[in-house]
Amino acid sequence: MAERPEFEFVGAAACRDKKVGNCPQVALNVPGVVALRDSERPETIVTMTADAWATLTDAVKAGEFDLSA
């Protein structure tokens, strides 16, 4: 079984407020891999390629996942 890399997760600036309970966190420190997790469930990590991350963030910016629509 392959060993999991040591990810260094960070949250968005808005999530650094102590009053905010949970936030998505991203790790970009492992070359070629973007890792995501929920701060309330840090044991569950989703990874993707940098290209997949770019596709996802472009879609979010374009409003494809707008929950208010």
mmCIF file with all atom_site columns, C-alpha atoms in Angstrom:
data_model
loop_
_atom_site.group_PDB
_atom_site.id
_atom_site.type_symbol
_atom_site.label_atom_id
_atom_site.label_alt_id
_atom_site.label_comp_id
_atom_site.label_asym_id
_atom_site.label_entity_id
_atom_site.label_seq_id
_atom_site.pdbx_PDB_ins_code
_atom_site.Cartn_x
_atom_site.Cartn_y
_atom_site.Cartn_z
_atom_site.occupancy
_atom_site.B_iso_or_equiv
_atom_site.pdbx_formal_charge
_atom_site.auth_seq_id
_atom_site.auth_comp_id
_atom_site.auth_asym_id
_atom_site.auth_atom_id
_atom_site.pdbx_PDB_model_num
ATOM 1  C CA . MET A 1 1  ? 0.000   0.000  0.000   1.00 0.00 ? 1  MET A CA 1
ATOM 2  C CA . ALA A 1 2  ? 1.372   3.401  -0.989  1.00 0.00 ? 2  ALA A CA 1
ATOM 3  C CA . GLU A 1 3  ? 2.172   5.843  1.763   1.00 0.00 ? 3  GLU A CA 1
ATOM 4  C CA . ARG A 1 4  ? 0.057   9.012  1.819   1.00 0.00 ? 4  ARG A CA 1
ATOM 5  C CA . PRO A 1 5  ? 2.080   12.216 1.308   1.00 0.00 ? 5  PRO A CA 1
ATOM 6  C CA . GLU A 1 6  ? 2.219   14.762 4.116   1.00 0.00 ? 6  GLU A CA 1
ATOM 7  C CA . PHE A 1 7  ? -0.213  17.445 2.988   1.00 0.00 ? 7  PHE A CA 1
ATOM 8  C CA . GLU A 1 8  ? -0.063  20.968 4.422   1.00 0.00 ? 8  GLU A CA 1
ATOM 9  C CA . PHE A 1 9  ? -3.673  22.157 4.441   1.00 0.00 ? 9  PHE A CA 1
ATOM 10 C CA . VAL A 1 10 ? -4.783  25.785 4.567   1.00 0.00 ? 10 VAL A CA 1
ATOM 11 C CA . GLY A 1 11 ? -8.213  27.388 4.587   1.00 0.00 ? 11 GLY A CA 1
ATOM 12 C CA . ALA A 1 12 ? -9.470  30.531 2.907   1.00 0.00 ? 12 ALA A CA 1
ATOM 13 C CA . ALA A 1 13 ? -8.947  33.803 4.761   1.00 0.00 ? 13 ALA A CA 1
ATOM 14 C CA . ALA A 1 14 ? -12.663 33.954 5.615   1.00 0.00 ? 14 ALA A CA 1
ATOM 15 C CA . CYS A 1 15 ? -12.365 30.589 7.352   1.00 0.00 ? 15 CYS A CA 1
ATOM 16 C CA . ARG A 1 16 ? -9.556  31.622 9.677   1.00 0.00 ? 16 ARG A CA 1
ATOM 17 C CA . ASP A 1 17 ? -12.040 33.353 12.003  1.00 0.00 ? 17 ASP A CA 1
ATOM 18 C CA . LYS A 1 18 ? -12.369 31.300 15.217  1.00 0.00 ? 18 LYS A CA 1
ATOM 19 C CA . LYS A 1 19 ? -16.193 31.702 15.027  1.00 0.00 ? 19 LYS A CA 1
ATOM 20 C CA . VAL A 1 20 ? -16.365 29.754 11.752  1.00 0.00 ? 20 VAL A CA 1
ATOM 21 C CA . GLY A 1 21 ? -16.976 26.077 12.529  1.00 0.00 ? 21 GLY A CA 1
ATOM 22 C CA . ASN A 1 22 ? -15.925 24.261 9.398   1.00 0.00 ? 22 ASN A CA 1
ATOM 23 C CA . CYS A 1 23 ? -14.336 25.157 6.097   1.00 0.00 ? 23 CYS A CA 1
ATOM 24 C CA . PRO A 1 24 ? -12.876 23.503 3.062   1.00 0.00 ? 24 PRO A CA 1
ATOM 25 C CA . GLN A 1 25 ? -9.106  23.227 3.198   1.00 0.00 ? 25 GLN A CA 1
ATOM 26 C CA . VAL A 1 26 ? -6.657  22.851 0.309   1.00 0.00 ? 26 VAL A CA 1
ATOM 27 C CA . ALA A 1 27 ? -3.094  21.536 0.158   1.00 0.00 ? 27 ALA A CA 1
ATOM 28 C CA . LEU A 1 28 ? -0.850  22.434 -2.765  1.00 0.00 ? 28 LEU A CA 1
ATOM 29 C CA . ASN A 1 29 ? 2.517   21.407 -1.335  1.00 0.00 ? 29 ASN A CA 1
ATOM 30 C CA . VAL A 1 30 ? 2.817   18.020 -3.100  1.00 0.00 ? 30 VAL A CA 1
ATOM 31 C CA . PRO A 1 31 ? 3.898   18.508 -6.739  1.00 0.00 ? 31 PRO A CA 1
ATOM 32 C CA . GLY A 1 32 ? 1.196   17.563 -9.251  1.00 0.00 ? 32 GLY A CA 1
ATOM 33 C CA . VAL A 1 33 ? -1.445  16.918 -6.563  1.00 0.00 ? 33 VAL A CA 1
ATOM 34 C CA . VAL A 1 34 ? -4.168  19.110 -5.101  1.00 0.00 ? 34 VAL A CA 1
ATOM 35 C CA . ALA A 1 35 ? -5.711  17.744 -1.909  1.00 0.00 ? 35 ALA A CA 1
ATOM 36 C CA . LEU A 1 36 ? -9.048  18.835 -0.417  1.00 0.00 ? 36 LEU A CA 1
ATOM 37 C CA . ARG A 1 37 ? -10.695 18.145 2.918   1.00 0.00 ? 37 ARG A CA 1
ATOM 38 C CA . ASP A 1 38 ? -13.393 19.477 5.233   1.00 0.00 ? 38 ASP A CA 1
ATOM 39 C CA . SER A 1 39 ? -11.975 20.840 8.488   1.00 0.00 ? 39 SER A CA 1
ATOM 40 C CA . GLU A 1 40 ? -14.657 18.913 10.419  1.00 0.00 ? 40 GLU A CA 1
ATOM 41 C CA . ARG A 1 41 ? -13.658 15.640 8.702   1.00 0.00 ? 41 ARG A CA 1
ATOM 42 C CA . PRO A 1 42 ? -9.872  15.946 8.302   1.00 0.00 ? 42 PRO A CA 1
ATOM 43 C CA . GLU A 1 43 ? -9.390  12.192 7.894   1.00 0.00 ? 43 GLU A CA 1
ATOM 44 C CA . THR A 1 44 ? -11.252 12.229 4.545   1.00 0.00 ? 44 THR A CA 1
ATOM 45 C CA . ILE A 1 45 ? -8.995  13.611 1.829   1.00 0.00 ? 45 ILE A CA 1
ATOM 46 C CA . VAL A 1 46 ? -9.840  13.940 -1.862  1.00 0.00 ? 46 VAL A CA 1
ATOM 47 C CA . THR A 1 47 ? -6.985  14.376 -4.316  1.00 0.00 ? 47 THR A CA 1
ATOM 48 C CA . MET A 1 48 ? -6.902  15.489 -7.931  1.00 0.00 ? 48 MET A CA 1
ATOM 49 C CA . THR A 1 49 ? -4.434  16.612 -10.553 1.00 0.00 ? 49 THR A CA 1
ATOM 50 C CA . ALA A 1 50 ? -3.573  20.265 -11.023 1.00 0.00 ? 50 ALA A CA 1
ATOM 51 C CA . ASP A 1 51 ? -5.446  20.176 -14.360 1.00 0.00 ? 51 ASP A CA 1
ATOM 52 C CA . ALA A 1 52 ? -8.581  18.795 -12.694 1.00 0.00 ? 52 ALA A CA 1
ATOM 53 C CA . TRP A 1 53 ? -8.292  21.512 -10.009 1.00 0.00 ? 53 TRP A CA 1
ATOM 54 C CA . ALA A 1 54 ? -8.081  24.196 -12.725 1.00 0.00 ? 54 ALA A CA 1
ATOM 55 C CA . THR A 1 55 ? -11.178 22.763 -14.427 1.00 0.00 ? 55 THR A CA 1
ATOM 56 C CA . LEU A 1 56 ? -13.079 22.717 -11.114 1.00 0.00 ? 56 LEU A CA 1
ATOM 57 C CA . THR A 1 57 ? -12.135 26.256 -10.093 1.00 0.00 ? 57 THR A CA 1
ATOM 58 C CA . ASP A 1 58 ? -12.967 27.589 -13.575 1.00 0.00 ? 58 ASP A CA 1
ATOM 59 C CA . ALA A 1 59 ? -16.415 25.963 -13.319 1.00 0.00 ? 59 ALA A CA 1
ATOM 60 C CA . VAL A 1 60 ? -16.997 27.442 -9.856  1.00 0.00 ? 60 VAL A CA 1
ATOM 61 C CA . LYS A 1 61 ? -15.964 30.902 -11.060 1.00 0.00 ? 61 LYS A CA 1
ATOM 62 C CA . ALA A 1 62 ? -18.328 30.544 -14.025 1.00 0.00 ? 62 ALA A CA 1
ATOM 63 C CA . GLY A 1 63 ? -21.257 29.820 -11.679 1.00 0.00 ? 63 GLY A CA 1
ATOM 64 C CA . GLU A 1 64 ? -21.774 26.173 -12.671 1.00 0.00 ? 64 GLU A CA 1
ATOM 65 C CA . PHE A 1 65 ? -22.151 25.184 -9.011  1.00 0.00 ? 65 PHE A CA 1
ATOM 66 C CA . ASP A 1 66 ? -24.065 28.220 -7.763  1.00 0.00 ? 66 ASP A CA 1
ATOM 67 C CA . LEU A 1 67 ? -26.336 26.960 -4.979  1.00 0.00 ? 67 LEU A CA 1
ATOM 68 C CA . SER A 1 68 ? -28.391 30.164 -4.970  1.00 0.00 ? 68 SER A CA 1
ATOM 69 C CA . ALA A 1 69 ? -29.643 29.619 -8.518  1.00 0.00 ? 69 ALA A CA 1
#
